[in-house]
XYZ file of C-alpha atoms in Angstrom:
646
model
C 16.055 83.414 75.667
C 16.990 83.328 79.326
C 18.804 84.053 82.416
C 20.767 82.168 84.895
C 18.227 81.893 88.055
C 19.015 80.614 90.999
C 15.822 81.691 92.910
C 14.195 78.326 91.315
C 11.811 80.286 88.624
C 9.973 82.721 91.205
C 7.430 85.201 90.220
C 9.925 87.688 89.933
C 12.025 84.985 87.322
C 8.450 84.853 85.694
C 7.567 88.782 85.366
C 11.071 89.182 83.889
C 10.874 85.941 81.277
C 7.250 87.618 80.467
C 8.967 91.216 79.146
C 12.068 89.283 76.706
C 9.890 87.823 75.458
C 7.310 90.516 74.968
C 10.181 92.603 73.121
C 10.364 89.511 70.958
C 6.153 88.139 70.247
C 6.999 89.401 67.020
C 9.115 86.373 65.612
C 6.541 83.853 67.169
C 3.096 83.978 66.806
C 2.196 80.176 67.716
C 2.730 80.749 71.113
C 5.277 81.458 74.403
C 6.185 79.123 76.790
C 9.006 79.250 79.674
C 10.067 76.717 81.982
C 13.005 76.652 85.047
C 15.541 74.096 84.582
C 17.987 73.823 87.455
C 18.914 76.990 88.036
C 18.033 78.466 84.303
C 14.814 79.794 83.041
C 14.342 79.488 79.827
C 11.241 81.424 77.724
C 10.615 80.453 73.905
C 8.085 82.293 71.603
C 7.489 80.081 68.389
C 7.559 79.938 65.126
C 6.663 76.555 63.831
C 7.851 74.179 60.558
C 7.934 70.911 62.159
C 5.499 69.256 64.931
C 3.898 71.959 66.672
C 2.634 70.744 69.117
C 4.966 68.017 69.944
C 8.039 70.385 69.699
C 6.972 73.023 71.595
C 9.717 74.860 73.641
C 11.419 75.032 75.694
C 12.201 71.292 75.165
C 13.537 68.795 78.173
C 15.425 65.501 76.892
C 13.971 62.307 77.839
C 15.965 62.135 80.777
C 15.313 65.315 81.740
C 19.127 66.687 81.946
C 19.142 69.113 79.295
C 16.566 71.190 78.861
C 17.410 73.914 75.082
C 15.683 76.704 73.566
C 16.299 76.722 69.699
C 16.209 79.728 66.993
C 15.552 78.181 63.533
C 15.534 74.793 61.960
C 17.927 71.660 61.642
C 17.341 70.756 57.713
C 18.316 67.518 58.118
C 16.087 66.321 61.066
C 14.646 63.561 59.455
C 18.114 60.685 58.577
C 19.553 62.081 62.061
C 15.959 61.104 63.409
C 16.586 57.533 61.729
C 20.227 57.495 63.121
C 18.532 57.758 66.572
C 15.892 55.126 66.282
C 18.765 52.888 65.114
C 20.672 53.133 68.285
C 17.913 52.382 70.336
C 16.611 56.243 71.219
C 12.772 56.245 72.221
C 11.427 59.773 70.469
C 8.828 61.141 71.608
C 7.917 63.826 69.169
C 8.575 64.060 65.062
C 10.293 67.783 66.334
C 13.959 68.846 65.323
C 14.418 69.996 68.874
C 13.865 66.613 70.354
C 16.676 65.338 67.716
C 18.869 68.174 68.645
C 18.935 67.451 72.232
C 18.823 63.634 71.989
C 22.027 63.785 69.910
C 23.847 66.106 72.360
C 22.524 63.962 74.829
C 24.516 61.259 73.003
C 27.649 62.850 71.204
C 28.279 66.267 73.074
C 29.363 69.407 71.053
C 30.369 66.756 68.280
C 26.530 67.042 67.378
C 27.559 70.341 66.177
C 29.755 68.109 63.202
C 26.358 66.540 62.121
C 23.642 68.620 61.993
C 22.897 70.952 59.001
C 20.746 73.716 59.364
C 20.739 77.634 60.440
C 20.295 77.873 64.306
C 20.914 79.814 67.197
C 20.216 77.707 70.675
C 21.248 77.715 74.458
C 20.843 74.440 76.390
C 21.661 73.680 80.135
C 23.357 70.634 80.799
C 23.009 70.389 84.925
C 25.152 66.786 84.545
C 27.264 69.376 84.358
C 26.009 72.526 85.512
C 26.704 73.791 81.935
C 25.060 76.082 79.944
C 26.425 76.584 76.430
C 25.104 79.080 73.993
C 25.850 78.111 70.013
C 25.393 79.781 66.785
C 25.699 78.176 63.442
C 28.526 78.803 60.981
C 27.268 80.914 58.733
C 25.577 82.844 61.606
C 21.791 82.746 59.991
C 20.209 83.266 63.570
C 21.524 86.026 65.817
C 22.700 85.235 69.398
C 22.811 87.833 72.557
C 24.712 87.691 76.305
C 25.463 89.302 78.475
C 27.262 89.359 82.076
C 24.402 89.673 84.927
C 24.885 88.386 89.030
C 24.737 85.107 89.289
C 25.891 84.104 85.933
C 24.691 85.160 82.021
C 21.839 86.947 80.258
C 20.646 85.595 77.063
C 18.319 86.445 73.881
C 18.116 86.088 70.580
C 17.485 90.348 69.766
C 19.421 92.866 71.986
C 16.141 94.809 72.439
C 14.576 91.374 74.816
C 18.218 90.973 76.297
C 18.058 95.249 77.998
C 14.607 93.667 79.324
C 16.308 92.048 82.001
C 16.633 93.879 85.412
C 20.808 93.510 85.219
C 21.358 94.378 81.295
C 23.815 97.107 80.683
C 22.459 99.912 78.901
C 25.371 102.033 78.022
C 26.462 102.551 74.462
C 29.727 101.272 73.286
C 31.494 104.006 71.603
C 34.570 101.527 69.687
C 31.804 99.263 68.749
C 29.971 102.493 67.524
C 33.269 103.653 65.415
C 33.676 100.085 63.663
C 29.174 100.694 62.925
C 30.654 103.783 60.936
C 33.035 102.067 59.149
C 31.495 98.495 58.614
C 27.839 98.981 58.598
C 26.989 96.828 60.882
C 28.550 96.416 64.983
C 30.627 92.720 64.309
C 30.551 90.222 66.261
C 31.422 89.607 69.115
C 30.512 93.041 69.923
C 26.981 95.239 69.968
C 26.394 98.080 69.889
C 25.848 98.235 74.193
C 28.636 97.534 76.713
C 29.066 94.623 78.339
C 26.748 92.859 75.615
C 28.308 90.203 73.337
C 27.033 88.026 70.332
C 28.168 84.521 69.748
C 30.352 84.723 67.036
C 29.163 82.286 63.938
C 30.326 79.254 64.158
C 31.329 79.099 67.818
C 29.716 78.053 70.783
C 30.049 79.627 74.855
C 30.823 77.187 77.838
C 29.486 78.968 80.685
C 30.443 76.921 83.961
C 31.017 77.662 87.492
C 30.601 81.308 86.729
C 33.263 81.168 83.392
C 33.070 81.675 80.507
C 34.688 79.363 77.830
C 34.447 80.081 74.017
C 35.315 77.343 71.286
C 35.143 77.967 67.638
C 33.883 74.806 65.784
C 34.142 75.812 62.222
C 35.552 78.738 60.316
C 35.945 79.210 56.030
C 38.551 78.378 54.904
C 39.722 78.551 50.928
C 41.711 75.167 50.932
C 42.086 74.814 46.903
C 41.980 70.500 46.116
C 44.688 69.315 44.211
C 44.082 68.529 41.192
C 41.698 70.462 40.466
C 38.256 69.617 39.257
C 37.329 69.894 35.397
C 35.167 72.549 34.826
C 32.556 69.802 33.828
C 33.640 67.956 36.978
C 33.093 71.081 39.343
C 29.839 71.846 37.135
C 28.122 68.428 38.432
C 29.168 68.501 41.853
C 28.200 71.647 42.442
C 25.091 71.238 41.030
C 24.515 68.136 42.724
C 25.302 69.721 46.094
C 22.954 73.351 45.630
C 19.821 71.004 44.297
C 20.718 69.180 47.580
C 20.763 72.191 49.762
C 17.313 73.749 48.518
C 15.774 70.131 48.749
C 16.225 70.320 53.039
C 15.146 73.420 52.877
C 11.854 72.590 51.204
C 11.202 68.884 51.859
C 12.315 69.656 56.278
C 8.460 71.005 56.781
C 5.372 70.495 55.661
C 4.385 74.112 55.325
C 4.285 75.558 52.031
C 7.781 78.241 50.940
C 8.085 80.573 48.330
C 10.733 82.620 47.335
C 12.309 85.775 47.429
C 12.944 86.724 43.897
C 14.714 89.509 42.550
C 15.254 88.822 39.010
C 18.800 88.021 39.102
C 20.548 84.824 39.002
C 21.267 83.708 42.474
C 17.181 83.924 43.216
C 16.263 82.896 40.151
C 18.693 79.322 40.883
C 17.138 79.017 43.670
C 13.101 79.196 42.362
C 13.948 77.025 39.305
C 15.282 74.247 41.610
C 12.595 74.779 44.465
C 9.922 74.601 41.311
C 11.238 71.446 40.237
C 11.386 70.245 43.523
C 7.387 70.970 43.689
C 5.869 70.122 40.316
C 2.447 69.796 41.837
C 1.448 72.814 42.576
C 3.192 76.789 41.115
C 6.113 78.096 43.262
C 4.920 81.124 45.529
C 7.656 83.947 44.264
C 7.984 87.953 45.444
C 9.524 90.842 43.848
C 10.353 94.217 44.200
C 9.424 96.389 41.823
C 10.746 100.279 42.401
C 9.025 103.585 41.013
C 12.518 104.555 40.471
C 13.247 102.686 37.049
C 17.294 102.433 38.830
C 16.563 100.232 40.792
C 13.967 98.038 39.688
C 14.610 94.834 38.337
C 10.541 93.710 38.181
C 10.520 93.290 34.383
C 13.104 90.516 35.026
C 11.839 88.536 37.514
C 8.422 88.594 35.734
C 10.874 87.529 32.743
C 11.865 83.943 35.450
C 8.767 83.790 37.036
C 6.635 83.221 33.221
C 9.766 81.316 32.447
C 8.805 79.198 35.294
C 5.232 79.105 35.542
C 5.132 80.491 39.382
C 2.873 82.440 40.986
C 4.167 85.490 40.849
C 4.572 88.513 43.469
C 5.220 91.944 42.576
C 5.358 94.563 45.583
C 5.507 98.276 44.548
C 7.330 99.860 46.505
C 7.902 103.565 46.327
C 9.628 106.559 48.334
C 6.460 106.791 50.633
C 6.787 103.053 51.323
C 10.042 102.886 52.279
C 10.228 106.195 54.310
C 6.893 104.235 56.612
C 9.072 101.756 57.588
C 12.126 103.781 58.916
C 9.313 106.063 60.550
C 7.104 103.366 61.999
C 10.295 100.766 62.584
C 13.607 102.418 63.170
C 13.157 103.517 66.907
C 12.016 100.440 67.850
C 14.956 98.424 65.813
C 16.514 95.791 67.208
C 20.460 97.761 66.517
C 21.628 100.070 64.223
C 21.810 98.681 61.166
C 23.426 101.052 58.662
C 22.934 98.529 54.639
C 19.539 100.424 53.507
C 18.640 97.799 51.317
C 16.690 96.476 54.959
C 13.926 99.012 53.783
C 12.788 97.456 50.893
C 13.760 93.573 52.224
C 11.200 94.698 55.095
C 8.494 95.718 52.347
C 8.710 92.572 50.537
C 9.166 90.384 53.035
C 5.535 91.646 54.856
C 3.361 91.493 51.848
C 5.632 87.467 51.462
C 4.289 86.196 54.993
C 0.651 87.165 53.876
C 0.980 83.819 52.050
C 3.569 81.945 53.440
C 5.540 82.025 56.547
C 9.398 80.888 54.848
C 11.070 81.931 51.885
C 13.848 80.613 49.906
C 16.366 83.356 48.986
C 19.650 83.696 46.703
C 21.639 84.980 49.530
C 25.021 83.452 49.460
C 26.158 83.659 46.417
C 27.941 86.237 45.478
C 30.226 85.457 48.270
C 30.255 82.526 47.615
C 31.434 82.353 43.751
C 32.652 86.314 43.636
C 29.429 87.540 42.190
C 30.288 91.198 43.120
C 32.306 93.750 41.137
C 34.757 94.823 43.283
C 35.464 91.254 43.241
C 36.136 91.946 39.611
C 38.286 95.131 40.274
C 40.574 93.243 43.266
C 41.083 90.755 40.181
C 41.439 93.633 38.474
C 44.252 95.646 40.901
C 46.064 92.332 40.960
C 46.704 92.170 37.752
C 47.523 95.830 37.009
C 49.879 96.788 40.300
C 52.423 94.419 38.798
C 52.582 97.130 36.270
C 52.547 99.669 37.141
C 52.735 101.486 40.630
C 49.815 101.948 43.028
C 49.422 106.218 43.152
C 49.760 105.734 39.146
C 46.774 102.698 39.065
C 45.265 105.349 41.382
C 45.108 108.063 39.445
C 44.584 106.076 36.004
C 41.068 104.281 38.535
C 39.600 108.015 39.192
C 40.223 108.980 35.354
C 38.074 106.039 33.865
C 35.772 106.590 36.770
C 34.737 109.887 36.050
C 34.632 108.955 31.938
C 32.254 106.024 32.416
C 28.926 107.220 32.193
C 27.285 108.415 35.342
C 24.365 106.621 37.022
C 22.035 106.554 39.831
C 21.683 102.640 40.357
C 22.846 100.188 42.088
C 26.558 99.319 41.964
C 27.338 101.077 38.438
C 31.371 100.147 36.951
C 32.369 103.713 37.763
C 31.129 104.164 41.227
C 32.838 100.765 41.804
C 36.208 101.528 40.022
C 35.572 105.114 41.904
C 34.793 103.938 45.841
C 37.782 101.480 44.721
C 40.835 104.108 43.856
C 39.364 104.912 48.120
C 41.439 102.132 49.293
C 43.000 100.786 46.757
C 47.175 101.416 48.582
C 45.246 99.334 50.987
C 45.412 95.904 52.489
C 42.832 93.440 49.640
C 40.467 92.598 52.697
C 40.472 95.982 53.802
C 39.465 97.404 50.000
C 36.109 96.006 49.826
C 34.858 97.987 53.075
C 36.733 100.943 52.721
C 35.209 101.228 49.239
C 31.881 101.345 50.919
C 32.626 102.901 54.166
C 29.864 105.185 54.650
C 32.934 107.057 56.825
C 36.670 105.926 56.702
C 38.101 104.907 60.120
C 40.415 108.370 59.808
C 36.978 110.290 59.692
C 35.448 108.577 62.593
C 37.263 110.595 65.620
C 36.329 114.117 63.698
C 32.762 113.215 63.771
C 32.947 112.047 68.209
C 32.453 114.707 71.103
C 36.112 114.648 72.982
C 34.695 112.603 75.559
C 33.527 109.811 73.125
C 36.218 110.285 70.921
C 38.807 109.775 74.131
C 37.576 106.012 74.433
C 39.098 105.310 70.718
C 42.713 105.025 71.568
C 44.227 101.730 69.519
C 40.647 100.973 68.269
C 41.235 98.884 64.902
C 38.261 98.566 63.075
C 39.328 95.635 60.785
C 40.353 93.551 64.382
C 37.844 90.519 63.197
C 38.479 90.501 59.756
C 42.463 89.710 60.848
C 41.651 87.546 63.355
C 40.130 85.497 60.910
C 42.985 85.658 58.474
C 46.095 85.267 60.618
C 45.672 81.357 59.925
C 45.664 81.896 56.291
C 49.417 81.879 54.024
C 50.016 82.606 51.089
C 46.557 83.837 49.683
C 45.812 86.106 47.035
C 44.288 89.465 46.892
C 40.637 87.864 45.542
C 40.830 85.252 47.759
C 41.939 87.325 50.544
C 39.479 89.653 49.444
C 36.868 86.509 49.345
C 36.836 86.139 52.992
C 37.007 88.902 54.240
C 33.698 89.612 52.951
C 32.644 86.723 54.598
C 33.511 87.360 57.975
C 32.028 90.336 58.453
C 30.090 91.704 55.439
C 28.265 88.200 54.996
C 27.310 87.581 59.017
C 26.832 90.707 59.899
C 25.273 93.046 57.510
C 23.241 90.801 54.661
C 22.317 88.039 57.742
C 21.504 90.701 59.817
C 19.371 92.198 57.576
C 17.502 89.186 56.606
C 16.604 87.673 59.514
C 15.708 90.731 60.915
C 13.881 91.418 57.708
C 12.178 88.384 57.816
C 11.309 87.334 61.189
C 9.632 91.649 62.159
C 6.727 90.064 59.989
C 7.368 86.784 61.473
C 9.252 85.178 57.856
C 11.729 82.660 57.826
C 14.387 83.442 54.986
C 16.505 80.200 53.957
C 19.778 80.138 51.773
C 20.299 77.369 50.552
C 23.491 79.185 48.900
C 25.070 78.888 52.509
C 24.094 74.891 52.757
C 27.368 73.725 54.933
C 28.423 71.639 52.983
C 27.840 74.109 49.249
C 29.693 76.553 50.540
C 32.885 73.941 51.989
C 32.631 72.801 48.259
C 32.731 76.129 47.119
C 35.868 76.958 49.238
C 37.485 74.290 47.931
C 37.379 75.644 44.137
C 40.344 77.495 42.175
C 39.683 81.002 42.181
C 39.154 80.741 37.702
C 35.963 78.283 38.354
C 34.555 81.114 40.580
C 36.138 84.468 38.650
C 36.657 83.644 34.696
C 38.316 86.139 33.665
C 36.407 89.284 34.768
C 32.877 87.227 35.222
C 31.993 86.159 38.340
C 29.849 82.989 39.117
C 30.795 81.081 36.458
C 30.112 78.017 37.706
C 26.480 79.125 38.346
C 26.039 80.229 35.060
C 26.868 77.401 33.338
C 24.496 75.559 35.693
C 21.677 77.143 35.817
C 21.697 77.751 31.494
C 19.375 74.498 31.446
C 17.540 76.455 33.305
C 16.514 80.012 33.129
C 16.677 82.134 30.161
C 19.898 83.053 28.796
C 19.361 86.734 29.051
C 18.976 85.973 32.993
C 21.824 83.878 33.191
C 24.105 86.473 31.464
C 22.589 89.436 33.061
C 25.488 92.092 35.168
C 24.328 92.163 38.949
C 22.061 95.126 39.587
C 21.849 95.309 42.983
C 18.697 95.145 45.859
C 18.635 98.636 46.898
C 16.778 101.589 48.173
C 17.375 104.927 46.484
C 18.879 106.527 49.530
C 20.084 110.176 48.344
C 16.735 110.842 47.253
C 14.647 110.176 50.019
C 17.194 111.691 52.910
C 16.583 114.941 50.280
C 12.426 114.362 49.882
C 10.281 112.119 52.200
C 12.488 111.466 55.334
C 14.087 115.330 55.070
C 11.480 116.115 57.801
C 12.829 112.787 60.414
C 16.595 113.928 59.308
C 16.187 117.322 60.152
C 14.482 116.627 63.683
C 16.562 113.327 64.229
C 20.080 114.912 63.870
C 19.372 118.617 65.173
C 21.621 120.614 67.102
C 19.282 119.794 70.174
C 19.419 116.033 69.819
C 22.927 115.227 68.900
C 23.097 116.932 72.542
C 20.933 115.245 74.408
C 22.509 112.178 72.800
C 26.093 113.186 74.089
C 28.100 111.152 71.291
C 28.102 113.287 67.864
C 29.922 116.812 67.279
C 26.895 118.700 66.217
C 28.948 120.566 63.535
C 30.238 118.032 61.686
C 27.288 116.558 61.267
C 25.796 119.480 60.262
C 28.179 119.923 57.208
C 26.906 116.773 56.188
C 23.675 117.679 56.319
C 23.757 120.884 55.205
C 26.051 119.722 52.070
C 23.350 116.711 50.738
C 20.083 118.937 51.483
C 21.331 121.595 49.347
C 22.962 118.939 46.177
C 26.278 120.482 47.083
C 27.611 116.517 47.334
C 26.133 113.578 47.952
C 26.492 112.035 51.540
C 23.802 110.520 51.832
C 25.530 106.971 53.019
C 27.105 108.900 55.778
C 23.440 110.587 57.187
C 21.776 107.376 56.957
C 24.466 105.514 58.928
C 24.221 108.754 61.162
C 20.468 108.887 61.043
C 19.829 104.921 61.953
C 22.322 104.956 65.221
C 20.648 107.813 66.268
C 16.925 107.006 66.079
C 18.274 103.273 67.624
C 20.187 105.850 70.742
C 17.361 108.325 71.513
C 15.007 105.288 71.793
C 17.995 103.925 74.249
C 18.729 106.740 76.264
C 15.418 107.763 77.209
C 13.092 106.059 79.719
C 10.087 103.733 78.648
C 8.023 100.926 80.302
C 8.601 97.922 79.669
C 6.697 95.796 77.356
C 3.935 93.965 79.152
C 4.276 90.739 80.590
C 3.058 88.352 78.215
C 1.007 85.340 80.163
C 2.870 82.683 80.743
C 1.448 79.200 82.140
C 2.309 78.309 85.320
C 1.595 74.815 83.395
C 5.072 74.881 81.868
C 6.996 76.315 85.404
C 9.481 73.491 85.662
C 10.932 71.468 83.992
C 12.954 67.962 85.976
């Protein structure tokens, strides 16, 4: 984090840096530091994996021209270090941060073609008086920024950025409208007007008062010609997958664990991670829900026994989930309406007692078409050739009613029923309309007139459209896949994993989102990902030799919380208080009567409005803190020895 600072890093700058650091102290318990570098003040709190002593940040290059703060890790730093030494560089440390800054001084922004990892970093190049804000291709690490007098301010969390005395604090109503449909604030927007996120795969250059955005990577589906055979594709995918797991395990001497759900994705990660460390059992962690429809712990235990891991099951009941909401959501960095953040936080908190980093199976569903929605999209694609949309819509609703009801995670009946809501929409919108807390047409009626007036011309899908504009001739399934990657993966899933882990200083690593693996997966034809109506076809073939057959063949259950029951029971008092007419009147954004109807319907059992209420509750808890003056966090004690850089 940091900010433009023409004062030379005086006492006021030091105090601001201390407040910003205190707001994110949970992310880096291994010490904090700051420096002033020729017009920019930098600050950093450390969670170290590589060279804790030598890699202390902010890091200044050997020449003194470039200062940098890095959030994340460059996984291929060892091979890049060898490249630098072969070119004559005399490196002072073993840290990945030094490798990054010295490569930058040689190659400029072309360094982004070389690095592999998860990262958000900011550097200041005194040679050109340029500050660059960079975010990795998938957006694994967050990076916020805003204009301030004399320049810009930036931070890994919105809460830290808002500690800058000149940061804006007004909520962004148009971004709120997007959140109510998309469940998260889609980059480059944020919950606060005037605060932005760096887009994944992009960097911003600030120079002479101007900001320039450069997109250096975006997901593209470019099937290779000729298509590889199933055997060739499986072999190549396995090679890249093993390399992706190895990069994340061997880039640090720290012991890592795996968040093991019992599904195929995390089980495959655990299998390879255990093969890479045969001398000691891998640490694995899973959630055990009291509610049987949400519990996969038996499957996770079976995988752990098969692989020989040291397995830990974290038991989770309604009271545990409610405690997370009551203790953390008012101080959440930015509202997120994905309820799976709750069990993620609990499992991460437990895992942090044993490790400071863990691998996950995130990304496989998006890369290899594992969601039920992709199966439904394929079916829709075929059926629309045989019957008009109104008839198919009626058929879908009939099938959804005929299938057995279940309260668990994404049952087939729910998937069909939800998809019917967006059947006449564009393929790239159907996933979102089927899962939206509020459809775009519902949002204006939820807001007060003065807030509603700000929505003229608003399009919640604008960022998805921007990504798809350069693609032509894609099928409905392909358009749906790119749209899911564009927002749901980047802004929902990866926000959840970063926040769920880093609140306890646990770093989560996703091998399926290794850039080389992603780019190869994007060259594969749909038939190698979704075989008839079976998703993740290549992964199932690949993992057949590593895992029990029933795990390989299992239908995805998902990782969610029993939200409907939670809002009626443990969270009922908080819900009624936070969404009361008096509380909403103080907030000034939501129509109290419209919200009351949703609350009464759910609590009375007339209909399940839990997804809508959850989105409102998460936002309103955050907004109450934003709109209520609170004392700034106490400044961290920043030592004078780090005050200036050359």
